[in-house]
Amino acid sequence: MVTAVRHLGPHWYASVMGTAALAVGGGTLTTGGSRALFVGIWALSLLQLVVLLAARALHWTRHGDQARAHLQDPAMAPFYGCLSMALLAVGGGALALGRDWIGEPAAVVLDCVLFVAGTAVGLAAAVAVPYLMAVRHRVEPGQASPVWLLPLVAPMVSAALGPRLVPYLPPGQPRATLLYGCFALFGLSLLATLLMLSLVFARLVTGGPLPLPLTPALFLVLGPLGQSTTAVGAFADLAPGVVPAPVATGFGVLAVVYGVPVMGFALLWLALAVAHLVRARRRGMRFAMTWWTFTFPVGTCVTGAAALGRHTGLAVYDWLAAGLYGVLVAGWLAAACGTVRGLFSGELLAGPRPAPVAPSPVTGRTTSGAGR
């Protein structure tokens, strides 16, 4: 077991995020008897989180050199944002679904603990990873990747899920403080994401398609788009009675004025990402853990579209949410099947393959003794 976790990187938390998104997205769209299915899926995400936290703790205690190497690797360090989002996603699912199983008081406590821990980790990652990229890592503009967005999106997940805890706080200052705090996290993440997204888009346009294994990472751009739309919808839902009436009205306006155009851009990016994905598959793209990017980012668009359906009253957004959830289910099945196969074969937990050694050049000789 100790040896098996040596190469267990922080990107594995994406599987927890994806399973939690599958549960919460389904719970958002359905009611009645089918809700029990999504409670079960949430329980699976909780189990995944517990197992991964234990395995990663073992990784840090027994393979500290490898853990530190991950932090020094510009391709791996951004995935530390996934820990925050995994904690937050499971915590949010506890209040949305898990309360049916563990009861509301336990669900509130679990969500509070995971929200505080996830927000703290997310803020630390949002500062530490860009700092490391600037001071320790050596990156070129041509290396820009959607993966760079991960530590910057984590505070947006806090912004979207934190408002659900507002009704469980004492009225007055505590409720308003949490709501305004989540709005601050929204702004922090949004502005930082816009700065980084410009680098990613410029790299894509000027540098050509991403390497085949990294192509699914294009779906990561959907994360801040869908999650920010979900967040402004949550602000509008919880603001009445918590903040002054003009501010609450402003949140309601923001949910529509911001959410509608951003969801439009999300659909444009989804089409672009799918086109790149089809190209990569035709060129032989194989399974990698980046396939989990088909899940959580799409899940944020499901909840974002559902929020727009509530605040605009337009059925088209409810249909959009249902269609996107179908994409989420397909992506989760593909990622989960590939992960299970990779675990049983041992390929996913194996170390990186050594680069092939080039054969020694063979020098032929002509009759005159010259090489050819």
One Martini backbone bead per residue (centre of mass of N, CA, C, O) as a GRO file, in nm:
protein
  372
    1MET     BB    1   0.058   0.062  -0.021
    2VAL     BB    2   0.294   0.261   0.007
    3THR     BB    3   0.392   0.226  -0.289
    4ALA     BB    4   0.118   0.290  -0.440
    5VAL     BB    5   0.123   0.616  -0.338
    6ARG     BB    6   0.367   0.765  -0.463
    7HIS     BB    7   0.189   0.857  -0.745
    8LEU     BB    8  -0.035   1.014  -0.580
    9GLY     BB    9  -0.197   1.273  -0.687
   10PRO     BB   10  -0.409   1.558  -0.669
   11HIS     BB   11  -0.583   1.473  -0.930
   12TRP     BB   12  -0.771   1.260  -0.782
   13TYR     BB   13  -0.990   1.465  -0.676
   14ALA     BB   14  -1.159   1.479  -0.941
   15SER     BB   15  -1.333   1.226  -0.881
   16VAL     BB   16  -1.491   1.351  -0.649
   17MET     BB   17  -1.608   1.590  -0.799
   18GLY     BB   18  -1.761   1.427  -1.016
   19THR     BB   19  -1.948   1.265  -0.825
   20ALA     BB   20  -2.077   1.509  -0.683
   21ALA     BB   21  -2.191   1.636  -0.943
   22LEU     BB   22  -2.377   1.402  -1.017
   23ALA     BB   23  -2.552   1.428  -0.764
   24VAL     BB   24  -2.633   1.733  -0.758
   25GLY     BB   25  -2.743   1.756  -1.043
   26GLY     BB   26  -2.966   1.543  -1.007
   27GLY     BB   27  -3.101   1.679  -0.754
   28THR     BB   28  -3.179   1.946  -0.906
   29LEU     BB   29  -3.378   1.791  -1.132
   30THR     BB   30  -3.501   1.608  -0.900
   31THR     BB   31  -3.769   1.416  -0.755
   32GLY     BB   32  -3.837   1.186  -0.527
   33GLY     BB   33  -3.740   0.861  -0.572
   34SER     BB   34  -3.470   0.938  -0.735
   35ARG     BB   35  -3.311   1.074  -0.499
   36ALA     BB   36  -3.181   0.820  -0.373
   37LEU     BB   37  -2.964   0.782  -0.589
   38PHE     BB   38  -2.809   1.055  -0.526
   39VAL     BB   39  -2.742   0.989  -0.239
   40GLY     BB   40  -2.563   0.746  -0.312
   41ILE     BB   41  -2.358   0.908  -0.481
   42TRP     BB   42  -2.270   1.089  -0.253
   43ALA     BB   43  -2.163   0.862  -0.071
   44LEU     BB   44  -1.939   0.787  -0.269
   45SER     BB   45  -1.788   1.060  -0.252
   46LEU     BB   46  -1.727   1.036   0.049
   47LEU     BB   47  -1.559   0.780   0.029
   48GLN     BB   48  -1.348   0.886  -0.164
   49LEU     BB   49  -1.245   1.112   0.020
   50VAL     BB   50  -1.147   0.942   0.257
   51VAL     BB   51  -0.950   0.763   0.100
   52LEU     BB   52  -0.776   0.995  -0.021
   53LEU     BB   53  -0.688   1.132   0.238
   54ALA     BB   54  -0.536   0.885   0.344
   55ALA     BB   55  -0.346   0.840   0.100
   56ARG     BB   56  -0.221   1.129   0.103
   57ALA     BB   57  -0.105   1.112   0.387
   58LEU     BB   58   0.082   0.877   0.318
   59HIS     BB   59   0.235   1.021   0.096
   60TRP     BB   60   0.357   1.248   0.279
   61THR     BB   61   0.494   1.061   0.501
   62ARG     BB   62   0.649   0.849   0.289
   63HIS     BB   63   0.662   1.070   0.015
   64GLY     BB   64   0.781   1.369   0.038
   65ASP     BB   65   0.954   1.401  -0.217
   66GLN     BB   66   0.717   1.368  -0.418
   67ALA     BB   67   0.535   1.592  -0.309
   68ARG     BB   68   0.742   1.820  -0.360
   69ALA     BB   69   0.765   1.767  -0.665
   70HIS     BB   70   0.476   1.849  -0.732
   71LEU     BB   71   0.510   2.151  -0.644
   72GLN     BB   72   0.755   2.189  -0.866
   73ASP     BB   73   0.536   2.116  -1.079
   74PRO     BB   74   0.358   2.292  -1.318
   75ALA     BB   75   0.162   2.042  -1.394
   76MET     BB   76   0.071   1.970  -1.076
   77ALA     BB   77   0.020   2.206  -0.872
   78PRO     BB   78  -0.274   2.304  -0.961
   79PHE     BB   79  -0.419   2.041  -0.829
   80TYR     BB   80  -0.452   2.157  -0.535
   81GLY     BB   81  -0.740   2.272  -0.594
   82CYS     BB   82  -0.897   1.996  -0.576
   83LEU     BB   83  -0.917   1.964  -0.274
   84SER     BB   84  -1.107   2.195  -0.220
   85MET     BB   85  -1.339   2.104  -0.420
   86ALA     BB   86  -1.394   1.833  -0.285
   87LEU     BB   87  -1.480   1.936  -0.009
   88LEU     BB   88  -1.708   2.126  -0.111
   89ALA     BB   89  -1.880   1.924  -0.275
   90VAL     BB   90  -1.945   1.731  -0.042
   91GLY     BB   91  -2.062   1.942   0.149
   92GLY     BB   92  -2.292   2.040  -0.036
   93GLY     BB   93  -2.419   1.752  -0.066
   94ALA     BB   94  -2.503   1.717   0.230
   95LEU     BB   95  -2.727   1.941   0.223
   96ALA     BB   96  -2.879   1.847  -0.044
   97LEU     BB   97  -2.868   1.507   0.032
   98GLY     BB   98  -2.744   1.377   0.299
   99ARG     BB   99  -2.984   1.446   0.496
  100ASP     BB  100  -3.154   1.189   0.415
  101TRP     BB  101  -2.940   1.002   0.582
  102ILE     BB  102  -2.799   1.183   0.839
  103GLY     BB  103  -2.931   1.439   0.869
  104GLU     BB  104  -2.939   1.773   0.918
  105PRO     BB  105  -2.738   1.829   1.149
  106ALA     BB  106  -2.502   1.662   1.029
  107ALA     BB  107  -2.495   1.809   0.754
  108VAL     BB  108  -2.422   2.088   0.864
  109VAL     BB  109  -2.159   2.013   1.001
  110LEU     BB  110  -2.016   1.892   0.754
  111ASP     BB  111  -2.035   2.145   0.578
  112CYS     BB  112  -1.883   2.339   0.763
  113VAL     BB  113  -1.615   2.189   0.774
  114LEU     BB  114  -1.568   2.169   0.461
  115PHE     BB  115  -1.592   2.470   0.399
  116VAL     BB  116  -1.361   2.576   0.571
  117ALA     BB  117  -1.140   2.392   0.460
  118GLY     BB  118  -1.180   2.451   0.154
  119THR     BB  119  -1.137   2.758   0.168
  120ALA     BB  120  -0.855   2.759   0.288
  121VAL     BB  121  -0.722   2.589   0.066
  122GLY     BB  122  -0.807   2.768  -0.174
  123LEU     BB  123  -0.661   3.029  -0.087
  124ALA     BB  124  -0.381   2.907  -0.070
  125ALA     BB  125  -0.368   2.814  -0.368
  126ALA     BB  126  -0.425   3.098  -0.503
  127VAL     BB  127  -0.139   3.193  -0.396
  128ALA     BB  128   0.085   2.967  -0.412
  129VAL     BB  129   0.084   2.878  -0.709
  130PRO     BB  130   0.148   3.149  -0.851
  131TYR     BB  131   0.405   3.193  -0.690
  132LEU     BB  132   0.558   2.944  -0.791
  133MET     BB  133   0.540   3.017  -1.093
  134ALA     BB  134   0.711   3.286  -1.055
  135VAL     BB  135   0.965   3.171  -0.869
  136ARG     BB  136   1.015   2.847  -0.938
  137HIS     BB  137   0.903   2.819  -1.198
  138ARG     BB  138   0.945   2.732  -1.557
  139VAL     BB  139   0.759   2.920  -1.781
  140GLU     BB  140   0.587   2.934  -2.084
  141PRO     BB  141   0.350   3.052  -2.291
  142GLY     BB  142   0.327   2.764  -2.443
  143GLN     BB  143   0.230   2.620  -2.150
  144ALA     BB  144  -0.044   2.700  -2.142
  145SER     BB  145  -0.322   2.593  -1.930
  146PRO     BB  146  -0.625   2.509  -1.793
  147VAL     BB  147  -0.495   2.406  -1.525
  148TRP     BB  148  -0.429   2.696  -1.411
  149LEU     BB  149  -0.731   2.743  -1.298
  150LEU     BB  150  -0.780   2.568  -1.044
  151PRO     BB  151  -0.687   2.756  -0.798
  152LEU     BB  152  -0.893   2.995  -0.892
  153VAL     BB  153  -1.177   2.838  -0.866
  154ALA     BB  154  -1.217   2.752  -0.571
  155PRO     BB  155  -1.352   3.018  -0.454
  156MET     BB  156  -1.609   2.986  -0.633
  157VAL     BB  157  -1.719   2.739  -0.487
  158SER     BB  158  -1.759   2.883  -0.220
  159ALA     BB  159  -1.954   3.100  -0.333
  160ALA     BB  160  -2.179   2.888  -0.425
  161LEU     BB  161  -2.206   2.715  -0.135
  162GLY     BB  162  -2.221   2.908   0.114
  163PRO     BB  163  -2.524   3.021   0.108
  164ARG     BB  164  -2.655   2.754   0.229
  165LEU     BB  165  -2.566   2.846   0.536
  166VAL     BB  166  -2.722   3.104   0.611
  167PRO     BB  167  -2.991   2.988   0.758
  168TYR     BB  168  -2.793   2.860   1.004
  169LEU     BB  169  -2.764   3.141   1.101
  170PRO     BB  170  -2.783   3.407   1.263
  171PRO     BB  171  -2.935   3.678   1.250
  172GLY     BB  172  -2.777   3.926   1.063
  173GLN     BB  173  -2.449   3.953   1.063
  174PRO     BB  174  -2.375   3.657   0.998
  175ARG     BB  175  -2.530   3.634   0.731
  176ALA     BB  176  -2.413   3.882   0.585
  177THR     BB  177  -2.115   3.801   0.602
  178LEU     BB  178  -2.130   3.544   0.435
  179LEU     BB  179  -2.250   3.665   0.177
  180TYR     BB  180  -2.027   3.880   0.130
  181GLY     BB  181  -1.793   3.680   0.134
  182CYS     BB  182  -1.884   3.523  -0.118
  183PHE     BB  183  -1.873   3.770  -0.305
  184ALA     BB  184  -1.568   3.812  -0.273
  185LEU     BB  185  -1.489   3.536  -0.387
  186PHE     BB  186  -1.608   3.585  -0.662
  187GLY     BB  187  -1.424   3.824  -0.742
  188LEU     BB  188  -1.151   3.696  -0.702
  189SER     BB  189  -1.190   3.461  -0.907
  190LEU     BB  190  -1.283   3.611  -1.159
  191LEU     BB  191  -1.035   3.797  -1.208
  192ALA     BB  192  -0.818   3.575  -1.209
  193THR     BB  193  -0.942   3.409  -1.440
  194LEU     BB  194  -0.932   3.623  -1.665
  195LEU     BB  195  -0.627   3.645  -1.672
  196MET     BB  196  -0.570   3.339  -1.737
  197LEU     BB  197  -0.759   3.295  -1.985
  198SER     BB  198  -0.598   3.469  -2.184
  199LEU     BB  199  -0.353   3.278  -2.196
  200VAL     BB  200  -0.499   3.025  -2.292
  201PHE     BB  201  -0.621   3.141  -2.555
  202ALA     BB  202  -0.355   3.234  -2.682
  203ARG     BB  203  -0.225   2.953  -2.691
  204LEU     BB  204  -0.442   2.818  -2.872
  205VAL     BB  205  -0.419   3.014  -3.120
  206THR     BB  206  -0.087   3.031  -3.150
  207GLY     BB  207   0.002   2.710  -3.062
  208GLY     BB  208  -0.222   2.522  -3.083
  209PRO     BB  209  -0.296   2.233  -2.995
  210LEU     BB  210  -0.310   2.025  -2.759
  211PRO     BB  211  -0.212   1.768  -2.624
  212LEU     BB  212  -0.382   1.486  -2.620
  213PRO     BB  213  -0.397   1.431  -2.301
  214LEU     BB  214  -0.491   1.754  -2.258
  215THR     BB  215  -0.758   1.817  -2.409
  216PRO     BB  216  -0.982   1.780  -2.181
  217ALA     BB  217  -0.898   2.051  -2.026
  218LEU     BB  218  -1.090   2.246  -2.178
  219PHE     BB  219  -1.335   2.194  -1.977
  220LEU     BB  220  -1.236   2.379  -1.739
  221VAL     BB  221  -1.359   2.651  -1.838
  222LEU     BB  222  -1.651   2.584  -1.741
  223GLY     BB  223  -1.627   2.619  -1.437
  224PRO     BB  224  -1.628   2.935  -1.392
  225LEU     BB  225  -1.888   2.979  -1.554
  226GLY     BB  226  -2.091   2.793  -1.403
  227GLN     BB  227  -2.019   2.876  -1.106
  228SER     BB  228  -2.086   3.179  -1.129
  229THR     BB  229  -2.382   3.138  -1.206
  230THR     BB  230  -2.453   2.985  -0.949
  231ALA     BB  231  -2.372   3.206  -0.748
  232VAL     BB  232  -2.568   3.438  -0.832
  233GLY     BB  233  -2.817   3.264  -0.776
  234ALA     BB  234  -2.761   3.225  -0.471
  235PHE     BB  235  -2.769   3.518  -0.390
  236ALA     BB  236  -3.064   3.568  -0.481
  237ASP     BB  237  -3.195   3.352  -0.296
  238LEU     BB  238  -3.062   3.467  -0.002
  239ALA     BB  239  -3.085   3.786   0.027
  240PRO     BB  240  -3.357   3.799   0.133
  241GLY     BB  241  -3.339   3.928   0.465
  242VAL     BB  242  -3.013   3.984   0.484
  243VAL     BB  243  -3.023   4.231   0.301
  244PRO     BB  244  -3.094   4.496   0.168
  245ALA     BB  245  -3.329   4.541  -0.067
  246PRO     BB  246  -3.155   4.672  -0.296
  247VAL     BB  247  -2.941   4.447  -0.290
  248ALA     BB  248  -3.126   4.208  -0.343
  249THR     BB  249  -3.217   4.313  -0.617
  250GLY     BB  250  -2.934   4.319  -0.742
  251PHE     BB  251  -2.889   4.014  -0.729
  252GLY     BB  252  -3.124   3.943  -0.918
  253VAL     BB  253  -3.011   4.094  -1.162
  254LEU     BB  254  -2.733   3.955  -1.176
  255ALA     BB  255  -2.829   3.664  -1.237
  256VAL     BB  256  -2.911   3.760  -1.534
  257VAL     BB  257  -2.700   3.964  -1.653
  258TYR     BB  258  -2.468   3.755  -1.609
  259GLY     BB  259  -2.569   3.459  -1.674
  260VAL     BB  260  -2.657   3.465  -1.971
  261PRO     BB  261  -2.384   3.538  -2.119
  262VAL     BB  262  -2.206   3.320  -1.981
  263MET     BB  263  -2.366   3.077  -2.085
  264GLY     BB  264  -2.315   3.138  -2.379
  265PHE     BB  265  -2.005   3.103  -2.362
  266ALA     BB  266  -2.009   2.813  -2.258
  267LEU     BB  267  -2.131   2.693  -2.518
  268LEU     BB  268  -1.906   2.777  -2.701
  269TRP     BB  269  -1.679   2.623  -2.549
  270LEU     BB  270  -1.802   2.345  -2.571
  271ALA     BB  271  -1.782   2.326  -2.878
  272LEU     BB  272  -1.475   2.362  -2.892
  273ALA     BB  273  -1.397   2.120  -2.710
  274VAL     BB  274  -1.534   1.900  -2.879
  275ALA     BB  275  -1.372   1.946  -3.138
  276HIS     BB  276  -1.097   1.876  -3.008
  277LEU     BB  277  -1.176   1.593  -2.911
  278VAL     BB  278  -1.234   1.464  -3.183
  279ARG     BB  279  -0.954   1.508  -3.295
  280ALA     BB  280  -0.799   1.346  -3.077
  281ARG     BB  281  -0.940   1.073  -3.121
  282ARG     BB  282  -0.849   1.043  -3.421
  283ARG     BB  283  -0.532   1.056  -3.303
  284GLY     BB  284  -0.532   0.856  -3.030
  285MET     BB  285  -0.665   0.916  -2.771
  286ARG     BB  286  -0.626   0.831  -2.440
  287PHE     BB  287  -0.655   0.748  -2.134
  288ALA     BB  288  -0.695   0.986  -1.864
  289MET     BB  289  -0.742   1.182  -1.584
  290THR     BB  290  -0.855   1.422  -1.764
  291TRP     BB  291  -1.148   1.299  -1.799
  292TRP     BB  292  -1.270   1.441  -1.537
  293THR     BB  293  -1.336   1.714  -1.695
  294PHE     BB  294  -1.628   1.604  -1.789
  295THR     BB  295  -1.772   1.680  -1.509
  296PHE     BB  296  -1.761   1.927  -1.311
  297PRO     BB  297  -1.784   2.157  -1.520
  298VAL     BB  298  -2.058   2.058  -1.627
  299GLY     BB  299  -2.205   2.065  -1.352
  300THR     BB  300  -2.198   2.378  -1.326
  301CYS     BB  301  -2.386   2.419  -1.574
  302VAL     BB  302  -2.630   2.282  -1.460
  303THR     BB  303  -2.670   2.473  -1.212
  304GLY     BB  304  -2.670   2.735  -1.378
  305ALA     BB  305  -2.917   2.673  -1.557
  306ALA     BB  306  -3.113   2.628  -1.321
  307ALA     BB  307  -3.089   2.918  -1.210
  308LEU     BB  308  -3.197   3.055  -1.466
  309GLY     BB  309  -3.473   2.920  -1.458
  310ARG     BB  310  -3.562   3.055  -1.189
  311HIS     BB  311  -3.496   3.374  -1.276
  312THR     BB  312  -3.654   3.371  -1.570
  313GLY     BB  313  -3.877   3.134  -1.641
  314LEU     BB  314  -3.727   2.955  -1.851
  315ALA     BB  315  -3.746   2.642  -2.000
  316VAL     BB  316  -3.478   2.631  -2.162
  317TYR     BB  317  -3.294   2.597  -1.906
  318ASP     BB  318  -3.405   2.326  -1.818
  319TRP     BB  319  -3.325   2.179  -2.077
  320LEU     BB  320  -3.027   2.243  -2.063
  321ALA     BB  321  -2.971   2.102  -1.796
  322ALA     BB  322  -3.055   1.820  -1.895
  323GLY     BB  323  -2.852   1.799  -2.130
  324LEU     BB  324  -2.593   1.841  -1.958
  325TYR     BB  325  -2.641   1.594  -1.779
  326GLY     BB  326  -2.596   1.390  -2.002
  327VAL     BB  327  -2.299   1.467  -2.040
  328LEU     BB  328  -2.211   1.404  -1.752
  329VAL     BB  329  -2.277   1.102  -1.752
  330ALA     BB  330  -2.092   1.024  -1.986
  331GLY     BB  331  -1.829   1.131  -1.857
  332TRP     BB  332  -1.836   0.961  -1.598
  333LEU     BB  333  -1.833   0.681  -1.728
  334ALA     BB  334  -1.568   0.714  -1.881
  335ALA     BB  335  -1.387   0.784  -1.635
  336ALA     BB  336  -1.456   0.545  -1.448
  337CYS     BB  337  -1.378   0.311  -1.635
  338GLY     BB  338  -1.084   0.399  -1.681
  339THR     BB  339  -1.000   0.393  -1.381
  340VAL     BB  340  -1.061   0.100  -1.314
  341ARG     BB  341  -0.874  -0.021  -1.525
  342GLY     BB  342  -0.612   0.125  -1.424
  343LEU     BB  343  -0.612  -0.003  -1.140
  344PHE     BB  344  -0.606  -0.307  -1.219
  345SER     BB  345  -0.339  -0.270  -1.402
  346GLY     BB  346  -0.151  -0.027  -1.258
  347GLU     BB  347  -0.105   0.232  -1.439
  348LEU     BB  348  -0.200   0.483  -1.255
  349LEU     BB  349   0.026   0.404  -1.011
  350ALA     BB  350   0.252   0.440  -1.183
  351GLY     BB  351   0.523   0.547  -1.292
  352PRO     BB  352   0.695   0.711  -1.497
  353ARG     BB  353   0.813   0.668  -1.791
  354PRO     BB  354   1.089   0.624  -1.943
  355ALA     BB  355   1.274   0.741  -2.167
  356PRO     BB  356   1.372   0.659  -2.458
  357VAL     BB  357   1.647   0.517  -2.597
  358ALA     BB  358   1.854   0.602  -2.824
  359PRO     BB  359   2.003   0.476  -3.074
  360SER     BB  360   2.286   0.408  -3.197
  361PRO     BB  361   2.463   0.516  -3.437
  362VAL     BB  362   2.509   0.406  -3.769
  363THR     BB  363   2.810   0.360  -3.950
  364GLY     BB  364   2.877   0.370  -4.265
  365ARG     BB  365   3.074   0.240  -4.543
  366THR     BB  366   3.257   0.310  -4.792
  367THR     BB  367   3.507   0.240  -5.007
  368SER     BB  368   3.645   0.521  -4.909
  369GLY     BB  369   3.547   0.559  -4.582
  370ALA     BB  370   3.289   0.714  -4.582
  371GLY     BB  371   3.025   0.830  -4.446
  372ARG     BB  372   2.637   0.766  -4.463
   0.00000   0.00000   0.00000
